[in-house]
Tab-separated table of C-alpha atoms in Angstrom:
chain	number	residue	atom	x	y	z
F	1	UNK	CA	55.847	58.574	76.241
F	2	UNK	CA	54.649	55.589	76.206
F	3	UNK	CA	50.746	54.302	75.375
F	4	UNK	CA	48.807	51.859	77.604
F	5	UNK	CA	48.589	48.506	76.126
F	6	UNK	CA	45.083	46.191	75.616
F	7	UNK	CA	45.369	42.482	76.750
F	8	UNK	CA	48.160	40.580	76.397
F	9	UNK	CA	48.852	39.572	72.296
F	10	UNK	CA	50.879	37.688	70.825
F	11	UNK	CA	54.864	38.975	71.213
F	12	UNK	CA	57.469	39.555	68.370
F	13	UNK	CA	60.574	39.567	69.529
F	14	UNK	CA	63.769	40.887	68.147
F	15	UNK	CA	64.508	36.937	67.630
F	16	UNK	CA	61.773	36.781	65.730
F	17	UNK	CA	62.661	39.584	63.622
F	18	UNK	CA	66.209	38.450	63.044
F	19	UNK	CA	64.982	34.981	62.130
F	20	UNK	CA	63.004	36.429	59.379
F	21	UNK	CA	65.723	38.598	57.897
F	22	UNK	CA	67.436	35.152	57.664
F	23	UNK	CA	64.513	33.727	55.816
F	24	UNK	CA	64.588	36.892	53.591
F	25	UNK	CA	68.165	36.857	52.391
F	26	UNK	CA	67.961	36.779	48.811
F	27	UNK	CA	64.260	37.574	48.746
F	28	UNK	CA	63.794	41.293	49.852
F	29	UNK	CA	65.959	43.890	48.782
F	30	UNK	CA	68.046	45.742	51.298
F	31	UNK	CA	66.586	49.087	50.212
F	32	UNK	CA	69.021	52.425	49.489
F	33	UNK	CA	68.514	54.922	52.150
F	34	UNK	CA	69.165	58.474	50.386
F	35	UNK	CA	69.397	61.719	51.926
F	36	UNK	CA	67.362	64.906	51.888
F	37	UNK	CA	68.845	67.968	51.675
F	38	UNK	CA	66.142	70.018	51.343
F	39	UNK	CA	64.036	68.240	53.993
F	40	UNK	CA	67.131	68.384	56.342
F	41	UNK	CA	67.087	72.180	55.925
F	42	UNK	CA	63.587	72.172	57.328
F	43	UNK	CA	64.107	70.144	60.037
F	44	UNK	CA	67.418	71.325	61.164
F	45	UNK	CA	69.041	68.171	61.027
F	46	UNK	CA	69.593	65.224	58.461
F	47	UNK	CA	67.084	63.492	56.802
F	48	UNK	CA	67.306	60.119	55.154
F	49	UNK	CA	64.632	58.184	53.177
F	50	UNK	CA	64.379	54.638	53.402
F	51	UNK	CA	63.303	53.563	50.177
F	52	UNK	CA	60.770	50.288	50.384
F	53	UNK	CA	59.013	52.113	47.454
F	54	UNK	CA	62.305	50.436	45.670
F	55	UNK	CA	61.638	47.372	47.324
F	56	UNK	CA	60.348	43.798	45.264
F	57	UNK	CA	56.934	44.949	43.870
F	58	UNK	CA	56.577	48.000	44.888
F	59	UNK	CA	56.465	48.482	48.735
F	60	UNK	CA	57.700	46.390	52.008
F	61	UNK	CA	54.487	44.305	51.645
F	62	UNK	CA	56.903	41.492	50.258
F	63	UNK	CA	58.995	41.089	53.414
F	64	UNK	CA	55.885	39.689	55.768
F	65	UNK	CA	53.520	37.497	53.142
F	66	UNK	CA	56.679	35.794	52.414
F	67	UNK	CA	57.428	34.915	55.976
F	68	UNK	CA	53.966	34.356	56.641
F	69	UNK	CA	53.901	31.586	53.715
F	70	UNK	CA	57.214	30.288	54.262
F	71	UNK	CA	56.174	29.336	58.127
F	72	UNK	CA	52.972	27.696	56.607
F	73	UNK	CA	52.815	23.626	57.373
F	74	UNK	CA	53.360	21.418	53.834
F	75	UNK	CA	49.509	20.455	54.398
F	76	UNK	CA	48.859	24.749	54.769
F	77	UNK	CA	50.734	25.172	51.939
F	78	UNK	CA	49.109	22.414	49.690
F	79	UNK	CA	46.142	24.077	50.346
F	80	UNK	CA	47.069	27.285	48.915
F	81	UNK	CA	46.490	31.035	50.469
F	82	UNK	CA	44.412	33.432	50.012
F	83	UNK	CA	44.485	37.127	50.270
F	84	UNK	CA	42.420	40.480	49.902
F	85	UNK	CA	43.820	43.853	48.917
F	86	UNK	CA	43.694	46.839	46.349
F	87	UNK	CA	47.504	46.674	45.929
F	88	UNK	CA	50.458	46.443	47.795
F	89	UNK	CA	49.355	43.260	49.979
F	90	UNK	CA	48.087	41.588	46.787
F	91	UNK	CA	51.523	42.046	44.866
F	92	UNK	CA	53.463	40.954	48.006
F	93	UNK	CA	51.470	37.804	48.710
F	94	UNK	CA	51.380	36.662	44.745
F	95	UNK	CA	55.260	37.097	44.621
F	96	UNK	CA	55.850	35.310	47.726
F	97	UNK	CA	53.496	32.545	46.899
F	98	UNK	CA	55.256	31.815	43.368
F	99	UNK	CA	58.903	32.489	45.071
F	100	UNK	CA	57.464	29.259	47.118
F	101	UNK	CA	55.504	27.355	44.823
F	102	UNK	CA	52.457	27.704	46.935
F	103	UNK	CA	49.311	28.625	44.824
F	104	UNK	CA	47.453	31.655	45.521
F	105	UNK	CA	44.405	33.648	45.009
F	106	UNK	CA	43.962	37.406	45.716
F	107	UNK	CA	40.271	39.113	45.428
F	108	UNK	CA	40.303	42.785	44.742
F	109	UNK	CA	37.846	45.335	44.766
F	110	UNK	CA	36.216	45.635	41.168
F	111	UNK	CA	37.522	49.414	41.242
F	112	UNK	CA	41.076	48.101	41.827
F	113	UNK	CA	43.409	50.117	39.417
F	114	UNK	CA	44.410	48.283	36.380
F	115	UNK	CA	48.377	48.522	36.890
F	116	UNK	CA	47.965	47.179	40.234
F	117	UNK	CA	45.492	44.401	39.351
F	118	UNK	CA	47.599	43.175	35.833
F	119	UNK	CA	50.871	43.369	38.406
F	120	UNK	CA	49.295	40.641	40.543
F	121	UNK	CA	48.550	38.397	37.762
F	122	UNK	CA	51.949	38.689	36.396
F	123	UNK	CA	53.238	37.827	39.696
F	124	UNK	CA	51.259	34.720	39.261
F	125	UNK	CA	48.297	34.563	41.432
F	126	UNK	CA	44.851	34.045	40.537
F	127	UNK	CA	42.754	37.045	40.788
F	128	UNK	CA	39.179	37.748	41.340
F	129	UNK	CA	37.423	40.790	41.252
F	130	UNK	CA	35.003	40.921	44.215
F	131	UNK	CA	33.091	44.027	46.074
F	132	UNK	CA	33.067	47.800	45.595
F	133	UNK	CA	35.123	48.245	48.836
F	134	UNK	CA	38.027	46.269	50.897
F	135	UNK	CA	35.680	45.212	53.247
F	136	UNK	CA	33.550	43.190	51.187
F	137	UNK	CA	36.588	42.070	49.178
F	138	UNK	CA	38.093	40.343	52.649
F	139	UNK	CA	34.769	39.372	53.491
F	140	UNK	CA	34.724	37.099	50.061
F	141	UNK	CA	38.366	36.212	50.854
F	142	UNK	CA	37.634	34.849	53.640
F	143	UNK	CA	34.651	32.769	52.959
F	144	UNK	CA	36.701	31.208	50.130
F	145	UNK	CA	39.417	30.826	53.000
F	146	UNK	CA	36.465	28.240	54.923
F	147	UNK	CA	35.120	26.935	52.016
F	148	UNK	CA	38.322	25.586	50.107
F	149	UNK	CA	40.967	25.450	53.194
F	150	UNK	CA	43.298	27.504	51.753
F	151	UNK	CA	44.766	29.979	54.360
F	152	UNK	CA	43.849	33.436	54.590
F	153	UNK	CA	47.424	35.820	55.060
F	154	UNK	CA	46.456	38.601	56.776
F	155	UNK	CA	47.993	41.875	55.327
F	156	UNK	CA	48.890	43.227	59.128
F	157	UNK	CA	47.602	41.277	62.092
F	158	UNK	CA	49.546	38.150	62.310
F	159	UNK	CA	53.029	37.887	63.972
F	160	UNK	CA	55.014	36.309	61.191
F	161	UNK	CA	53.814	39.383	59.273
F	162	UNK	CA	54.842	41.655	61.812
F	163	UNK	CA	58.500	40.071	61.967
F	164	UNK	CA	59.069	39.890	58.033
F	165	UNK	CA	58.434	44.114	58.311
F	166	UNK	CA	60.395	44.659	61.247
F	167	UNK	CA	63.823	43.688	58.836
F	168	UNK	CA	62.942	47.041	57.572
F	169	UNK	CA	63.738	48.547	61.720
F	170	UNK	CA	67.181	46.186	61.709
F	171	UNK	CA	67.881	47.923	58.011
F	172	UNK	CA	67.594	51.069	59.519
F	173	UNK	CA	70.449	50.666	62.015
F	174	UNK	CA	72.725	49.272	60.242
F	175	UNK	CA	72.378	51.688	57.277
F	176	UNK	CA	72.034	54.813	59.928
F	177	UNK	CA	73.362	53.779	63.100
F	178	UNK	CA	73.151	57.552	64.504
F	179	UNK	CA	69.122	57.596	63.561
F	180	UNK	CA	67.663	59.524	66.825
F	181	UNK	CA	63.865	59.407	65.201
F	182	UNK	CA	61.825	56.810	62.836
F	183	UNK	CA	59.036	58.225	61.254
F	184	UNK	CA	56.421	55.770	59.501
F	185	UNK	CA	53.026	55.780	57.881
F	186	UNK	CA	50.061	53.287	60.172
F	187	UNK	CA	47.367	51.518	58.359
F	188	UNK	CA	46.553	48.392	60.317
F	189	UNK	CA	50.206	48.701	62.324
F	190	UNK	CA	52.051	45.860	61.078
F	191	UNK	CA	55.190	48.172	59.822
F	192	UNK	CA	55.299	50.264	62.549
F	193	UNK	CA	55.152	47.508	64.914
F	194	UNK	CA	57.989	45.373	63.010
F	195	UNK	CA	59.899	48.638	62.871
F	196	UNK	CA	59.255	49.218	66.796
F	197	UNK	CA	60.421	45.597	68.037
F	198	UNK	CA	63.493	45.469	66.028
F	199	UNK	CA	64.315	49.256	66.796
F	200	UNK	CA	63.420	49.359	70.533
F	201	UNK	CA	64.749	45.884	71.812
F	202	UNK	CA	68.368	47.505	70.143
F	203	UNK	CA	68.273	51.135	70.624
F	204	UNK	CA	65.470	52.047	73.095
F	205	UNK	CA	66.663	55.603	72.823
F	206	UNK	CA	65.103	55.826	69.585
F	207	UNK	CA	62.128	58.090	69.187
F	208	UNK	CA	59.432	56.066	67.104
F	209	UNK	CA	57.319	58.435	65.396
F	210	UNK	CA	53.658	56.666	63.478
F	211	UNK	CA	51.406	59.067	61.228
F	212	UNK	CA	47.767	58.657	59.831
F	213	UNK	CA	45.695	59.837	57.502
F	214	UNK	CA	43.331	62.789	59.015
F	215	UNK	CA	40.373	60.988	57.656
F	216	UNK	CA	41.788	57.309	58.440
F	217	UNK	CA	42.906	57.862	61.821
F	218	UNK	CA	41.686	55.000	63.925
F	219	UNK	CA	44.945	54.784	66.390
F	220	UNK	CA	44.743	57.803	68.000
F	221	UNK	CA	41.378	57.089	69.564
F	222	UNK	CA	41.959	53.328	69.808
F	223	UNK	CA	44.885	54.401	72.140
F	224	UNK	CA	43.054	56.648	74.171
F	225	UNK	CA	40.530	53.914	74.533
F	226	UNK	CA	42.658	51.031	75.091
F	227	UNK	CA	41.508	48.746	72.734
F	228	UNK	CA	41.204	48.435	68.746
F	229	UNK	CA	38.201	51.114	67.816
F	230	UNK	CA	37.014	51.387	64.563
F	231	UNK	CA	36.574	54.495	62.443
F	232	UNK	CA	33.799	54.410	60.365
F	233	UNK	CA	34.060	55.067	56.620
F	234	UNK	CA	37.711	55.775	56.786
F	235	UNK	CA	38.323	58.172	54.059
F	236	UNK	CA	41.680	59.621	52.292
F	237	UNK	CA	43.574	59.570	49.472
F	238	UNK	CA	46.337	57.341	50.900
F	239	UNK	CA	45.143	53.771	50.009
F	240	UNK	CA	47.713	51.920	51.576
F	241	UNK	CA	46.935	53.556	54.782
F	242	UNK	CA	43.065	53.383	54.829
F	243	UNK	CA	42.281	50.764	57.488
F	244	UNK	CA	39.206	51.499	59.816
F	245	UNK	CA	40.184	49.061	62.734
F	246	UNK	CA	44.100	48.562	64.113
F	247	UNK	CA	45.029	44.938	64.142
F	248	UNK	CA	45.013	43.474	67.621
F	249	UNK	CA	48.708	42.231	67.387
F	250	UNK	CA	50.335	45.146	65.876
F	251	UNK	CA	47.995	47.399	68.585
F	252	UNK	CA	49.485	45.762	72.023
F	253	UNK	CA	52.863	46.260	69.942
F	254	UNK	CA	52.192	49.953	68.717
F	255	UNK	CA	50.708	51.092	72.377
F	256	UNK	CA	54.058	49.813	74.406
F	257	UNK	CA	56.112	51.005	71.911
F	258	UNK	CA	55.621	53.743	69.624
F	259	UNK	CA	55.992	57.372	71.159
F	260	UNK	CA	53.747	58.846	68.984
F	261	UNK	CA	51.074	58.722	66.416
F	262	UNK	CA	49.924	62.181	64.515
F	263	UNK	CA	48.173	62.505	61.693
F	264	UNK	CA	48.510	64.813	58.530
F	265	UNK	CA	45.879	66.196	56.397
F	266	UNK	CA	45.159	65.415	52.632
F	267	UNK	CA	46.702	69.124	51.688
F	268	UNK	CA	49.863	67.481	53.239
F	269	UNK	CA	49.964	64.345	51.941
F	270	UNK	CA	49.800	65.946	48.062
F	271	UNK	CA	52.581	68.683	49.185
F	272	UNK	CA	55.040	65.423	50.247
F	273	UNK	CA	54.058	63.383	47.187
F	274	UNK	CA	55.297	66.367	45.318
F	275	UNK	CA	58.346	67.092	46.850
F	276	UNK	CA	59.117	63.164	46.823
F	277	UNK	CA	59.114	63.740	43.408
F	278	UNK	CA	60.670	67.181	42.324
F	279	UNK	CA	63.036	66.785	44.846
F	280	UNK	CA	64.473	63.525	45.531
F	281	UNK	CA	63.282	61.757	42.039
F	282	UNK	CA	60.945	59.215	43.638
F	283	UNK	CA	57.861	58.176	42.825
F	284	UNK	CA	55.684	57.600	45.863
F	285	UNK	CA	52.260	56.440	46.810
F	286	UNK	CA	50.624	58.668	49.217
F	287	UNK	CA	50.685	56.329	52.008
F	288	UNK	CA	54.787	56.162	51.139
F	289	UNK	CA	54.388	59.606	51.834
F	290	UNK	CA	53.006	60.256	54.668
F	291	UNK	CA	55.890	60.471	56.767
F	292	UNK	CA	57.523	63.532	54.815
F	293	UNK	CA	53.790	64.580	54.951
F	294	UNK	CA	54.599	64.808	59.091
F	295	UNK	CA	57.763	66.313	58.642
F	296	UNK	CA	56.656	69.427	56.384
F	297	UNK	CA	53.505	69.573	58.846
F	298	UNK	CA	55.973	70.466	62.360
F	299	UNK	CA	59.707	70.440	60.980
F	300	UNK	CA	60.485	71.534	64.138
F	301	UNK	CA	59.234	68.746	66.140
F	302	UNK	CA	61.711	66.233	65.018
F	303	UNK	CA	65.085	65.198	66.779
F	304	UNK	CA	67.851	64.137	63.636
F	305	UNK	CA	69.018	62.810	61.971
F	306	UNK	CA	65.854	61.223	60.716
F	307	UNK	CA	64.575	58.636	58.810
F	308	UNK	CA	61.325	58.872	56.916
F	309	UNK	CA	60.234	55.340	55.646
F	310	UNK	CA	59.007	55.051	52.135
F	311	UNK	CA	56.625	52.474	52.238
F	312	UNK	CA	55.616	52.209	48.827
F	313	UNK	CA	55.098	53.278	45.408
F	314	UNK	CA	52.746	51.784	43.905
F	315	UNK	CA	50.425	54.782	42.546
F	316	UNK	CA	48.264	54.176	39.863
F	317	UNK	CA	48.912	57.189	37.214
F	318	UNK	CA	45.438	58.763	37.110
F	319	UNK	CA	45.655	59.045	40.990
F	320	UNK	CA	49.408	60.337	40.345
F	321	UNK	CA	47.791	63.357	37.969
F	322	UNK	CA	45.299	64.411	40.111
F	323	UNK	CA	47.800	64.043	43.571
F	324	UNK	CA	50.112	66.087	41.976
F	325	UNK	CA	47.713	68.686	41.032
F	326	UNK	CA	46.427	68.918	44.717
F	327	UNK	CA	49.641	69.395	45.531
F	328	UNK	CA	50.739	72.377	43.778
F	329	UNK	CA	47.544	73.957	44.556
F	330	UNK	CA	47.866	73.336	48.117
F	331	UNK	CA	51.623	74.941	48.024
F	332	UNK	CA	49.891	77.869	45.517
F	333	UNK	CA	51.432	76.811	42.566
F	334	UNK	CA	47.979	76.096	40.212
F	335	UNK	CA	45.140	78.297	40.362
F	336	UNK	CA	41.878	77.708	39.707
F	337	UNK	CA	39.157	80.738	38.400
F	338	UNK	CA	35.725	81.019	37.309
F	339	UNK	CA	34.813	85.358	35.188
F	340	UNK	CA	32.392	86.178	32.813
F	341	UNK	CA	33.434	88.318	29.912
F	342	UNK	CA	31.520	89.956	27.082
F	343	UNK	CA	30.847	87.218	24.300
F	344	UNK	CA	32.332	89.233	21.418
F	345	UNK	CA	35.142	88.675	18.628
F	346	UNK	CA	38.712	88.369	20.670
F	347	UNK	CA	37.604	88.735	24.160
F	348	UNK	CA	39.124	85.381	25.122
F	349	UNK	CA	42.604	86.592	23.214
F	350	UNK	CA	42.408	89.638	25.452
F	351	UNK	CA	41.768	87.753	28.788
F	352	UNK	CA	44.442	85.712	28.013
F	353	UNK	CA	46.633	88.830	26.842
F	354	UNK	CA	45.945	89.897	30.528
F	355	UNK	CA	47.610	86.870	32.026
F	356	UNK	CA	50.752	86.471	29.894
F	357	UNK	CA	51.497	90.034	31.212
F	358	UNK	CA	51.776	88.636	34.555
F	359	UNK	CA	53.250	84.906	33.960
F	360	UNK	CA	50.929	82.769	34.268
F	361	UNK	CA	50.460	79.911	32.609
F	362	UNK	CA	47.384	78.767	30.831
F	363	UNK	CA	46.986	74.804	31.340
F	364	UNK	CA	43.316	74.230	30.408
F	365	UNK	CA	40.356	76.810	29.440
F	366	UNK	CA	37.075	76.079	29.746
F	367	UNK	CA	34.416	78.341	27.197
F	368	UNK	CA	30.152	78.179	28.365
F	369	UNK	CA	28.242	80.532	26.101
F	370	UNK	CA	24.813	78.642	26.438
F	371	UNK	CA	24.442	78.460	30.430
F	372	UNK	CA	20.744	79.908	31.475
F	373	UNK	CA	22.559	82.109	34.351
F	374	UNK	CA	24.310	83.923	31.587
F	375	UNK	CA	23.277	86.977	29.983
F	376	UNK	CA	22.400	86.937	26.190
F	377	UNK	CA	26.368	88.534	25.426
F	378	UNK	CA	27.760	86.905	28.111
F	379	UNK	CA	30.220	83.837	28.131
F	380	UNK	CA	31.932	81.944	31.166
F	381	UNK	CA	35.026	81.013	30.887
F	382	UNK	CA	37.255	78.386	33.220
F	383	UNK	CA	40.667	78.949	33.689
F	384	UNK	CA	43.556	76.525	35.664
F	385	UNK	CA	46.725	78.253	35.475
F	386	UNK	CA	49.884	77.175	36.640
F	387	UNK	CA	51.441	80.023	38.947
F	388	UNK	CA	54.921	80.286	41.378
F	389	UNK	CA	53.399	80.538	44.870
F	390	UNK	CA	50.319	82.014	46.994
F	391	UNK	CA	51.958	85.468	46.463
F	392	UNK	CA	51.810	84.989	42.389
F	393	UNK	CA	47.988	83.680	42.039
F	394	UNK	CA	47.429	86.820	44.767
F	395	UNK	CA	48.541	88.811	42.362
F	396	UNK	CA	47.059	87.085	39.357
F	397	UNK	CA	43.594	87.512	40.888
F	398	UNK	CA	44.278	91.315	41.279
F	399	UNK	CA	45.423	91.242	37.667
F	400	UNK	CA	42.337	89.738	36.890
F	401	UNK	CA	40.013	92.642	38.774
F	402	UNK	CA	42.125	95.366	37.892
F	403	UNK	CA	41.194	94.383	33.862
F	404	UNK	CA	37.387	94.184	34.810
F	405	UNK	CA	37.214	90.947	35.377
F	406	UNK	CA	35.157	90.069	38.275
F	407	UNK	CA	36.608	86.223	39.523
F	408	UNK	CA	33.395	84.387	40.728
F	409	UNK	CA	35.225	81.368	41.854
């Protein structure tokens, strides 16, 4: 099916698109596309990553600041650009800007992560640190936008933009010509919408599948609204994903043609970003992952062979640590448990005695003996353990009880 469309925007056209993979030859990488064997098992049918996480810094953010900048007028480009991102955007617009010897400055949010913030600078633009949150950082972007000239290159709502992502659609069908269904992540709609033009105007049959973050999911409502809505205070773990508003160009384009937009939950995001890794060897950003997110959510509901685009992977390794963690807990590999135990001489050697008889692993341990809630011989002790599935910390727990020791939490 097919959503109803706002006003008339802007078109992309497939000419468009082609004209831009032109302008991208020797710029953008023609990413690998690598099958999934285990994900094809689930679905029923192949499975194929496209892999813009291997793409020029990090995602496909590369393929539309460059033709953005590259269209600029000399006078635009004498002027410099300006941009405002945590990541992905900021990398892609600082690369393309040096590539073209156009000067640039990106403001990021002052809790930008460090890898992504000395990445920018290396790929030459100025930085400034502005704001506690993207909006205030684009707010400050584009101020400096009015008050120097230099023009502002939107991460998602422009049409050049739109055209540079949609090489990633025309990729697609050359690398898997027998593709039946295209599932990618939607922040502001700018990949998606590439991906649809290229993809549609060449292979209507096509199924064109866009997911969201539960907690970032301002396209589902903006479609049943006809028009751009914003979600307030858009919230998940998938940065590159986390836009409260849909871009009014990519919106017309993602409302004609798009078939679909779901949205996965934060439990499925970290199960995907650990399968991306244990199982295919790539390191993903959650946003990157929110496609296989969609697949593991309804394997069923996909017609193959598929292709699940990669956006990016550009995680910062704290995030990495904690995804990761999510994720096995969510798929009941790491358990988490709170008991009280008599505060004597080898108590804690005998708790853990209790668990090594039943395979779990001790990761961390946590020892309170001076809490007020605890009794004058009591201690509380912390455990995460690393277990091999629901049925395992099930019977961990039981373990646990069975030894007379109550778990509180």
């Amino acid at each position: 099916m097919s959503y109803g469309t706002a006003a008339p925007l802007p078109p992309v056209t497939l000419d468009d698109v082609r004209g831009a993979q032109k302008m991208l030859s020797g710029v953008a990488r023609m990413t690998a596309m690598e099958g999934s064997r285990h994900l094809s098992q689930l679905v029923g049918a192949p499975v194929h990553f496209k892999c813009e996480n291997l793409q020029r810094t990090g995602s496909f953010k590369l393929r539309g600041a460059y033709v953005r900048i590259a269209g600029l007028l000399p006078e635009e480009r004498a002027a410099g650009v300006v941009a405002a991102s945590a990541g992905n955007h900021a990398q892609g617009v600082a690369l393309a800007s040096s590539l073209l010897g156009v000067g640039s400055t990106v403001f990021m949010p002052k809790g930008a992560p460090l890898p992504k913030i000395s990445a920018t600078r290396e790929y030459g633009a100025e930085v400034r640190l502005h704001g506690q949150v993207v909006d205030e950082t684009l707010a400050a972007a584009q101020e400096y936008a009015a008050g120097t000239g230099a023009v502002f290159i939107h991460p998602f709502d422009h049409p050049d933009v739109i055209a540079g992502q949609g090489t990633v659609g025309l990729e697609i069908l050359e690398q898997c010509p027998e593709v039946r269904t295209i599932v990618v992540g939607i922040g502001g709609g700018g990949l998606a919408a590439g991906i649809a033009v290229a993809v549609k105007a060449l292979r209507p049959d096509v199924r064109i599948v866009g997911v969201q973050a539960a907690g970032a999911a301002a396209y589902p409502p903006s479609l049943a609204a006809g028009r751009p809505v914003a979600v307030e205070n858009p919230a998940t773990m998938a940065d590159g994903i986390r836009v409260g508003r849909p871009g009014d160009v990519p919106f017309g384009i993602i409302g004609d043609l798009v078939d679909e937009v779901r949205t996965v939950t934060e439990d499925e995001l970290s199960a995907a970003l650990l399968l991306c890794l244990e199982r295919a060897k790539l390191v993903v950003e959650p946003a990157g992952a929110s496609p296989v997110a969609a697949l593991l959510s309804e394997p069923g509901g996909f017609e193959g062979p598929v292709v699940a685009v990669l956006s990016g992977g550009n995680v910062d390794p704290v995030l990495m640590q904690r995804v990761l963690r999510h994720g096995m807990a969510a798929q009941g590999r790491y358990l988490a448990v709170r008991l009280r135990l008599t505060d004597r001489p080898g108590a804690l050697a005998t708790l853990l005695g209790v668990l090594s008889a039943v395979d779990a692993n001790v990761l961390d341990v946590s020892h309170v003996r001076t809490d007020p809630r605890l009794g004058l011989t009591e201690a509380e002790v912390e455990l995460h353990l690393e277990t091999k599935g629901p049925a395992h910390c099930a019977e961990v727990e039981q373990s646990l009880r069975e030894a007379g020791y109550p778990v509180i939490g």
